[in-house]
mmCIF file of C-alpha atoms and ligand atoms in Angstrom:
data_model
loop_
_atom_site.group_PDB
_atom_site.id
_atom_site.type_symbol
_atom_site.label_atom_id
_atom_site.label_comp_id
_atom_site.label_asym_id
_atom_site.label_seq_id
_atom_site.Cartn_x
_atom_site.Cartn_y
_atom_site.Cartn_z
ATOM 1 C CA MET A 1 -123.781 -54.811 33.959
ATOM 2 C CA LYS A 2 -125.643 -51.783 35.364
ATOM 3 C CA LEU A 3 -129.238 -51.215 34.223
ATOM 4 C CA LEU A 4 -128.356 -47.923 32.558
ATOM 5 C CA ASN A 5 -125.561 -49.561 30.567
ATOM 6 C CA LYS A 6 -127.900 -52.391 29.583
ATOM 7 C CA LEU A 7 -130.451 -49.891 28.280
ATOM 8 C CA LYS A 8 -127.768 -48.020 26.346
ATOM 9 C CA LEU A 9 -126.568 -51.271 24.808
ATOM 10 C CA PHE A 10 -130.138 -52.242 23.919
ATOM 11 C CA ARG A 11 -130.755 -48.882 22.212
ATOM 12 C CA GLU A 12 -127.451 -48.947 20.289
ATOM 13 C CA ASN A 13 -128.141 -52.511 19.249
ATOM 14 C CA LEU A 14 -131.510 -51.553 17.757
ATOM 15 C CA LYS A 15 -129.852 -48.767 15.801
ATOM 16 C CA ASN A 16 -127.122 -51.148 14.622
ATOM 17 C CA ILE A 17 -129.652 -53.727 13.416
ATOM 18 C CA ILE A 18 -131.345 -51.113 11.223
ATOM 19 C CA ASP A 19 -128.122 -49.490 9.944
ATOM 20 C CA PHE A 20 -126.316 -52.786 9.360
ATOM 21 C CA ASN A 21 -129.214 -54.219 7.328
ATOM 22 C CA LEU A 22 -129.590 -50.997 5.363
ATOM 23 C CA ARG A 23 -125.929 -50.772 4.341
ATOM 24 C CA ASN A 24 -125.853 -54.469 3.444
ATOM 25 C CA THR A 25 -128.886 -53.946 1.210
ATOM 26 C CA LEU A 26 -127.540 -50.806 -0.484
ATOM 27 C CA LYS A 27 -123.944 -52.145 -0.821
ATOM 28 C CA LEU A 28 -122.645 -48.680 -1.690
ATOM 29 C CA LYS A 29 -119.323 -48.537 -3.536
ATOM 30 C CA ARG A 30 -117.332 -45.570 -4.789
ATOM 31 C CA LYS A 31 -113.847 -45.892 -6.208
ATOM 32 C CA VAL A 32 -110.999 -44.509 -4.092
ATOM 33 C CA THR A 33 -108.362 -42.907 -6.334
ATOM 34 C CA HIS A 34 -105.578 -42.260 -3.840
ATOM 35 C CA LEU A 35 -104.768 -42.489 -0.160
ATOM 36 C CA LYS A 36 -103.899 -39.486 1.938
ATOM 37 C CA ASN A 37 -100.200 -39.444 2.724
ATOM 38 C CA GLU A 38 -98.510 -37.845 5.730
ATOM 39 C CA GLN A 39 -94.839 -36.998 6.066
ATOM 40 C CA LYS A 40 -93.216 -39.519 8.355
ATOM 41 C CA GLN A 41 -90.926 -37.269 10.402
ATOM 42 C CA GLY A 42 -91.124 -37.736 14.162
ATOM 43 C CA LEU A 43 -92.947 -41.043 13.773
ATOM 44 C CA PHE A 44 -92.062 -42.197 17.246
ATOM 45 C CA ALA A 45 -92.155 -38.865 19.074
ATOM 46 C CA SER A 46 -94.868 -40.097 21.436
ATOM 47 C CA LEU A 47 -92.624 -42.907 22.743
ATOM 48 C CA PRO A 48 -90.360 -42.416 25.757
ATOM 49 C CA GLN A 49 -87.037 -40.858 24.685
ATOM 50 C CA GLU A 50 -85.022 -43.980 25.528
ATOM 51 C CA THR A 51 -87.032 -46.264 23.183
ATOM 52 C CA GLN A 52 -87.275 -43.925 20.176
ATOM 53 C CA ALA A 53 -83.901 -44.885 18.681
ATOM 54 C CA LEU A 54 -84.799 -48.564 18.981
ATOM 55 C CA ALA A 55 -88.087 -47.970 17.150
ATOM 56 C CA GLU A 56 -86.263 -46.009 14.414
ATOM 57 C CA ASP A 57 -83.731 -48.827 13.925
ATOM 58 C CA LYS A 58 -86.453 -51.446 13.754
ATOM 59 C CA GLU A 59 -88.484 -49.356 11.306
ATOM 60 C CA GLN A 60 -85.418 -49.170 9.005
ATOM 61 C CA ILE A 61 -84.954 -52.937 9.194
ATOM 62 C CA PHE A 62 -88.616 -53.603 8.375
ATOM 63 C CA TYR A 63 -88.605 -50.943 5.641
ATOM 64 C CA ASN A 64 -85.763 -52.706 3.828
ATOM 65 C CA LYS A 65 -86.782 -56.282 4.553
ATOM 66 C CA TYR A 66 -90.463 -55.869 3.652
ATOM 67 C CA ASN A 67 -90.330 -53.281 0.838
ATOM 68 C CA LEU A 68 -92.344 -50.669 2.683
ATOM 69 C CA GLU A 69 -91.635 -47.845 0.227
ATOM 70 C CA HIS A 70 -95.124 -47.892 -1.297
ATOM 71 C CA LEU A 71 -96.766 -47.980 2.121
ATOM 72 C CA LYS A 72 -94.577 -45.238 3.539
ATOM 73 C CA ASN A 73 -95.467 -42.938 0.645
ATOM 74 C CA ASN A 74 -99.190 -43.647 0.767
ATOM 75 C CA SER A 75 -100.279 -43.693 4.374
ATOM 76 C CA SER A 76 -101.006 -41.679 7.455
ATOM 77 C CA LYS A 77 -98.492 -41.887 10.286
ATOM 78 C CA LEU A 78 -100.865 -44.039 12.320
ATOM 79 C CA GLU A 79 -101.512 -46.425 9.466
ATOM 80 C CA TYR A 80 -97.781 -46.834 8.863
ATOM 81 C CA ILE A 81 -97.164 -47.494 12.556
ATOM 82 C CA GLU A 82 -100.008 -50.018 12.672
ATOM 83 C CA ASN A 83 -98.470 -51.892 9.743
ATOM 84 C CA LEU A 84 -95.107 -51.932 11.526
ATOM 85 C CA THR A 85 -96.873 -53.320 14.578
ATOM 86 C CA VAL A 86 -98.567 -56.075 12.554
ATOM 87 C CA LEU A 87 -95.175 -56.981 11.052
ATOM 88 C CA GLU A 88 -93.652 -57.132 14.513
ATOM 89 C CA ILE A 89 -96.470 -59.402 15.745
ATOM 90 C CA LEU A 90 -96.006 -61.714 12.751
ATOM 91 C CA GLU A 91 -92.206 -61.770 13.156
ATOM 92 C CA ASN A 92 -92.472 -62.505 16.864
ATOM 93 C CA TYR A 93 -95.283 -65.054 16.935
ATOM 94 C CA PHE A 94 -96.144 -66.488 13.528
ATOM 95 C CA PRO A 95 -94.489 -69.886 12.918
ATOM 96 C CA GLN A 96 -92.470 -68.920 9.850
ATOM 97 C CA THR A 97 -90.986 -72.351 9.279
ATOM 98 C CA LYS A 98 -94.497 -73.552 8.457
ATOM 99 C CA ILE A 99 -95.068 -71.194 5.513
ATOM 100 C CA LYS A 100 -95.458 -73.174 2.288
ATOM 101 C CA GLN A 101 -94.928 -71.828 -1.232
ATOM 102 C CA ASP A 102 -98.593 -72.012 -2.227
ATOM 103 C CA GLU A 103 -99.876 -71.004 1.154
ATOM 104 C CA HIS A 104 -103.535 -69.862 1.537
ATOM 105 C CA ILE A 105 -103.972 -67.351 4.324
ATOM 106 C CA LEU A 106 -107.246 -66.012 5.706
ATOM 107 C CA ASP A 107 -107.466 -62.767 7.670
ATOM 108 C CA VAL A 108 -110.726 -62.579 9.628
ATOM 109 C CA GLY A 109 -112.389 -59.180 10.144
ATOM 110 C CA ALA A 110 -110.315 -57.317 7.569
ATOM 111 C CA LYS A 111 -112.164 -53.988 8.046
ATOM 112 C CA ASN A 112 -110.745 -51.553 5.424
ATOM 113 C CA TRP A 113 -107.574 -53.654 5.320
ATOM 114 C CA HIS A 114 -105.362 -50.776 6.396
ATOM 115 C CA TYR A 115 -102.720 -53.357 7.411
ATOM 116 C CA ILE A 116 -102.765 -55.475 4.219
ATOM 117 C CA GLU A 117 -99.333 -54.113 3.160
ATOM 118 C CA ALA A 118 -97.880 -55.711 6.297
ATOM 119 C CA LEU A 119 -99.562 -59.063 5.643
ATOM 120 C CA TYR A 120 -98.746 -59.015 1.931
ATOM 121 C CA ASN A 121 -95.091 -58.139 2.315
ATOM 122 C CA PHE A 122 -94.551 -60.473 5.241
ATOM 123 C CA PHE A 123 -95.937 -63.529 3.456
ATOM 124 C CA LYS A 124 -94.629 -62.621 -0.017
ATOM 125 C CA ASN A 125 -91.176 -62.340 1.478
ATOM 126 C CA LYS A 126 -91.365 -65.981 2.537
ATOM 127 C CA ALA A 127 -93.547 -67.464 -0.205
ATOM 128 C CA PRO A 128 -93.936 -65.453 -3.437
ATOM 129 C CA SER A 129 -96.986 -67.427 -4.630
ATOM 130 C CA VAL A 130 -98.923 -67.070 -1.406
ATOM 131 C CA SER A 131 -102.605 -66.109 -1.620
ATOM 132 C CA ILE A 132 -104.242 -63.948 1.019
ATOM 133 C CA SER A 133 -107.962 -63.505 1.569
ATOM 134 C CA GLY A 134 -109.512 -61.066 3.987
ATOM 135 C CA ILE A 135 -113.127 -61.483 5.028
ATOM 136 C CA GLU A 136 -115.258 -58.686 6.454
ATOM 137 C CA ILE A 137 -118.886 -58.880 7.591
ATOM 138 C CA ASP A 138 -119.403 -55.100 7.631
ATOM 139 C CA ALA A 139 -117.601 -54.012 4.465
ATOM 140 C CA TYR A 140 -120.138 -51.314 3.543
ATOM 141 C CA ARG A 141 -119.694 -49.313 6.741
ATOM 142 C CA MET A 142 -119.276 -45.748 5.541
ATOM 143 C CA TYR A 143 -116.825 -42.983 6.482
ATOM 144 C CA ILE A 144 -117.745 -39.302 6.592
ATOM 145 C CA ASN A 145 -116.357 -38.857 3.061
ATOM 146 C CA PHE A 146 -118.954 -41.398 1.795
ATOM 147 C CA HIS A 147 -116.341 -44.029 1.003
ATOM 148 C CA THR A 148 -116.810 -47.441 2.541
ATOM 149 C CA ARG A 149 -114.389 -49.928 4.049
ATOM 150 C CA TYR A 150 -114.854 -51.905 0.852
ATOM 151 C CA ASP A 151 -113.703 -48.956 -1.291
ATOM 152 C CA TYR A 152 -110.508 -48.538 0.710
ATOM 153 C CA ALA A 153 -109.744 -52.240 0.855
ATOM 154 C CA MET A 154 -110.170 -52.597 -2.919
ATOM 155 C CA HIS A 155 -107.908 -49.629 -3.554
ATOM 156 C CA ARG A 156 -105.231 -50.950 -1.205
ATOM 157 C CA ILE A 157 -105.055 -54.347 -2.914
ATOM 158 C CA ASN A 158 -105.256 -53.150 -6.511
ATOM 159 C CA HIS A 159 -101.506 -53.721 -7.055
ATOM 160 C CA MET A 160 -101.389 -57.043 -5.166
ATOM 161 C CA PRO A 161 -101.769 -60.307 -7.121
ATOM 162 C CA ASN A 162 -103.515 -63.202 -5.308
ATOM 163 C CA VAL A 163 -105.068 -60.984 -2.688
ATOM 164 C CA HIS A 164 -108.853 -61.101 -2.265
ATOM 165 C CA TYR A 165 -111.227 -59.052 -0.145
ATOM 166 C CA ILE A 166 -114.360 -61.053 0.602
ATOM 167 C CA VAL A 167 -117.574 -59.461 1.859
ATOM 168 C CA GLY A 168 -119.302 -61.871 4.205
ATOM 169 C CA ASP A 169 -119.645 -63.621 7.517
ATOM 170 C CA VAL A 170 -116.720 -65.949 8.167
ATOM 171 C CA LEU A 171 -119.118 -68.320 9.937
ATOM 172 C CA GLU A 172 -120.720 -68.975 6.542
ATOM 173 C CA HIS A 173 -117.396 -69.220 4.735
ATOM 174 C CA LYS A 174 -116.410 -72.829 4.077
ATOM 175 C CA ASP A 175 -113.118 -72.567 2.146
ATOM 176 C CA LYS A 176 -110.057 -74.137 3.759
ATOM 177 C CA TYR A 177 -106.868 -72.279 4.650
ATOM 178 C CA ASP A 178 -103.335 -73.173 5.678
ATOM 179 C CA ASN A 179 -103.170 -70.457 8.289
ATOM 180 C CA ILE A 180 -105.655 -67.986 9.747
ATOM 181 C CA LEU A 181 -105.096 -64.585 11.343
ATOM 182 C CA VAL A 182 -107.574 -62.875 13.648
ATOM 183 C CA PHE A 183 -106.658 -59.400 14.824
ATOM 184 C CA TYR A 184 -108.956 -58.148 17.586
ATOM 185 C CA PRO A 185 -112.044 -60.373 17.265
ATOM 186 C CA PHE A 186 -115.158 -59.374 19.198
ATOM 187 C CA VAL A 187 -115.584 -61.424 22.334
ATOM 188 C CA THR A 188 -117.787 -59.224 24.537
ATOM 189 C CA PRO A 189 -120.903 -57.132 23.704
ATOM 190 C CA GLU A 190 -119.738 -53.516 24.234
ATOM 191 C CA PRO A 191 -116.881 -53.324 21.687
ATOM 192 C CA LEU A 192 -118.999 -55.105 19.062
ATOM 193 C CA VAL A 193 -121.948 -52.748 19.506
ATOM 194 C CA ARG A 194 -119.643 -49.710 19.605
ATOM 195 C CA TRP A 195 -118.278 -50.855 16.218
ATOM 196 C CA GLY A 196 -121.788 -50.859 14.730
ATOM 197 C CA LEU A 197 -122.636 -54.557 14.634
ATOM 198 C CA PRO A 198 -125.883 -56.140 15.855
ATOM 199 C CA LEU A 199 -125.478 -58.222 19.021
ATOM 200 C CA SER A 200 -126.668 -61.286 17.092
ATOM 201 C CA LYS A 201 -123.222 -61.280 15.411
ATOM 202 C CA LEU A 202 -121.439 -61.935 18.697
ATOM 203 C CA LYS A 203 -120.573 -65.637 18.577
ATOM 204 C CA PRO A 204 -117.022 -66.076 19.891
ATOM 205 C CA GLU A 205 -117.344 -69.823 20.656
ATOM 206 C CA GLN A 206 -118.768 -70.527 17.203
ATOM 207 C CA LEU A 207 -116.060 -68.379 15.664
ATOM 208 C CA ILE A 208 -113.213 -70.330 17.263
ATOM 209 C CA LYS A 209 -114.885 -73.664 16.540
ATOM 210 C CA HIS A 210 -115.466 -72.718 12.892
ATOM 211 C CA LEU A 211 -111.934 -71.384 12.332
ATOM 212 C CA TYR A 212 -110.554 -74.629 13.713
ATOM 213 C CA ASP A 213 -112.731 -76.516 11.204
ATOM 214 C CA ILE A 214 -111.559 -74.511 8.199
ATOM 215 C CA VAL A 215 -107.837 -74.441 8.981
ATOM 216 C CA ASN A 216 -105.938 -77.318 7.389
ATOM 217 C CA PRO A 217 -104.166 -79.908 9.560
ATOM 218 C CA ASN A 218 -100.760 -78.644 10.656
ATOM 219 C CA GLY A 219 -102.023 -75.076 10.284
ATOM 220 C CA SER A 220 -102.234 -72.306 12.847
ATOM 221 C CA ILE A 221 -104.685 -69.659 13.976
ATOM 222 C CA LEU A 222 -103.014 -66.524 15.284
ATOM 223 C CA ILE A 223 -105.356 -64.605 17.591
ATOM 224 C CA VAL A 224 -104.551 -61.131 18.885
ATOM 225 C CA ASN A 225 -106.873 -59.693 21.531
ATOM 226 C CA GLN A 226 -106.933 -56.163 22.749
ATOM 227 C CA PHE A 227 -108.405 -56.414 26.238
ATOM 228 C CA GLU A 228 -107.257 -58.783 28.950
ATOM 229 C CA ASN A 229 -110.793 -60.001 29.673
ATOM 230 C CA GLU A 230 -111.312 -60.885 25.988
ATOM 231 C CA TYR A 231 -108.018 -62.772 25.862
ATOM 232 C CA LEU A 232 -108.954 -64.715 29.020
ATOM 233 C CA LEU A 233 -112.367 -65.563 27.552
ATOM 234 C CA ILE A 234 -110.772 -66.858 24.340
ATOM 235 C CA LYS A 235 -108.495 -69.072 26.429
ATOM 236 C CA ILE A 236 -111.529 -70.492 28.264
ATOM 237 C CA ILE A 237 -113.196 -71.209 24.913
ATOM 238 C CA LEU A 238 -110.048 -72.942 23.615
ATOM 239 C CA ASP A 239 -109.704 -74.969 26.812
ATOM 240 C CA ASN A 240 -113.361 -76.039 26.652
ATOM 241 C CA LEU A 241 -112.914 -77.127 23.042
ATOM 242 C CA GLY A 242 -109.717 -78.979 23.973
ATOM 243 C CA HIS A 243 -107.620 -77.171 21.363
ATOM 244 C CA GLU A 244 -103.877 -76.880 21.847
ATOM 245 C CA TYR A 245 -102.425 -73.404 21.828
ATOM 246 C CA LYS A 246 -99.363 -71.396 22.740
ATOM 247 C CA ASP A 247 -100.047 -68.559 25.117
ATOM 248 C CA PHE A 248 -97.604 -65.734 24.385
ATOM 249 C CA GLY A 249 -99.256 -63.399 26.866
ATOM 250 C CA GLU A 250 -99.012 -59.648 26.511
ATOM 251 C CA TYR A 251 -97.452 -58.051 23.449
ATOM 252 C CA THR A 252 -96.010 -54.553 23.649
ATOM 253 C CA SER A 253 -95.357 -52.763 20.381
ATOM 254 C CA SER A 254 -91.912 -51.243 19.797
ATOM 255 C CA PHE A 255 -93.592 -48.542 17.699
ATOM 256 C CA ILE A 256 -96.539 -47.201 19.653
ATOM 257 C CA HIS A 257 -97.861 -47.069 23.158
ATOM 258 C CA ASN A 258 -101.361 -48.577 23.072
ATOM 259 C CA LYS A 259 -103.758 -47.696 25.833
ATOM 260 C CA ASN A 260 -105.483 -51.045 25.294
ATOM 261 C CA ARG A 261 -103.225 -53.946 26.217
ATOM 262 C CA ARG A 262 -102.772 -56.604 23.545
ATOM 263 C CA PHE A 263 -102.378 -60.380 23.964
ATOM 264 C CA VAL A 264 -101.342 -63.122 21.574
ATOM 265 C CA LEU A 265 -102.424 -66.759 21.264
ATOM 266 C CA LEU A 266 -101.418 -69.288 18.635
ATOM 267 C CA VAL A 267 -103.693 -72.275 18.098
ATOM 268 C CA ASN A 268 -102.052 -75.246 16.401
ATOM 269 C CA LYS A 269 -104.145 -77.821 14.608
ATOM 270 C CA ALA A 270 -102.598 -81.278 14.721
HETATM 271 C C1 SAM B 1 -112.139 -54.945 16.164
HETATM 272 S S1 SAM B 1 -112.301 -55.059 14.462
HETATM 273 C C2 SAM B 1 -110.646 -55.446 13.948
HETATM 274 C C3 SAM B 1 -110.412 -55.066 12.525
HETATM 275 C C4 SAM B 1 -109.034 -55.399 11.979
HETATM 276 N N1 SAM B 1 -108.779 -56.839 12.022
HETATM 277 C C5 SAM B 1 -107.937 -54.619 12.644
HETATM 278 O O1 SAM B 1 -106.951 -55.220 13.078
HETATM 279 O O2 SAM B 1 -108.038 -53.392 12.718
HETATM 280 C C6 SAM B 1 -113.133 -56.595 14.175
HETATM 281 C C7 SAM B 1 -113.599 -56.721 12.731
HETATM 282 O O3 SAM B 1 -114.157 -58.019 12.528
HETATM 283 C C8 SAM B 1 -115.327 -57.897 11.730
HETATM 284 N N2 SAM B 1 -116.156 -59.084 11.998
HETATM 285 C C9 SAM B 1 -116.838 -59.365 13.133
HETATM 286 N N3 SAM B 1 -117.487 -60.531 13.023
HETATM 287 C C10 SAM B 1 -117.196 -61.022 11.788
HETATM 288 C C11 SAM B 1 -117.593 -62.203 11.083
HETATM 289 N N4 SAM B 1 -118.399 -63.111 11.631
HETATM 290 N N5 SAM B 1 -117.124 -62.391 9.836
HETATM 291 C C12 SAM B 1 -116.292 -61.466 9.262
HETATM 292 N N6 SAM B 1 -115.902 -60.330 9.886
HETATM 293 C C13 SAM B 1 -116.342 -60.105 11.135
HETATM 294 C C14 SAM B 1 -115.929 -56.583 12.197
HETATM 295 O O4 SAM B 1 -116.868 -56.042 11.318
HETATM 296 C C15 SAM B 1 -114.692 -55.715 12.367
HETATM 297 O O5 SAM B 1 -114.323 -55.057 11.175
#
């Protein structure tokens, strides 16, 4: 890393340490009453012409199969598309035969849980009594309208039984789960610092080791990375730990063209 970049990282990290500690002391909360909705015409207009019809067909299938009416009427276009993408990832890579009736799922790094409708409807569809927990270390990060991630997450889950948003560091979380989902974990310093976290929170080896400890035997950890270097680093960590995994390689969404490439790994605990 160039000296200038190192200095920039150092400065941003100092700022993050102060801001992160401040917001976790204040724990500001303010009830969200509704979510901004956008009309969903031309959802896939940014895709190449030849793939738009395919995306429209798949959206219709998911809409019917996963009861997306509430989401479609209460979301921005991007949020709706991101939920469709999460559903597609789960359909393609999550081992559905393994889902038990009283399944406990953990989603790591839930942010404002803008994709909880996808998780909820996917798992409910298979196992009505499933419980889903999302854990977020930086839940009190604030938006320009003075609402926090916490506020949005709580609003999004207010009609969902057995869904829990937990504020905390997953490394200190000891509960056991049948399956774990990790969408875009931090593996390298720059993305983590850009997202406002102190560098001390970057512990990818410990993260993987810990998740393996808290997933029940016969369970899985689905990991989606968004940069090739991060995906390769996670594979090195898994290899060093001797954990078995399926490498699905690159995933391309049918619904959006992402400038950051995405990669999928599925760790299976014996
Ligand atoms: C790149 S974001 C991905 C957010 C979300 N999963 C998504 O798909 O949009 C990573 C998230 O993980 C959270 N995070 C990082 N380390 C964590 C930890 N040790 N425990 C809980 N959450 C963590 C971050 O605060 C951030 O919200």
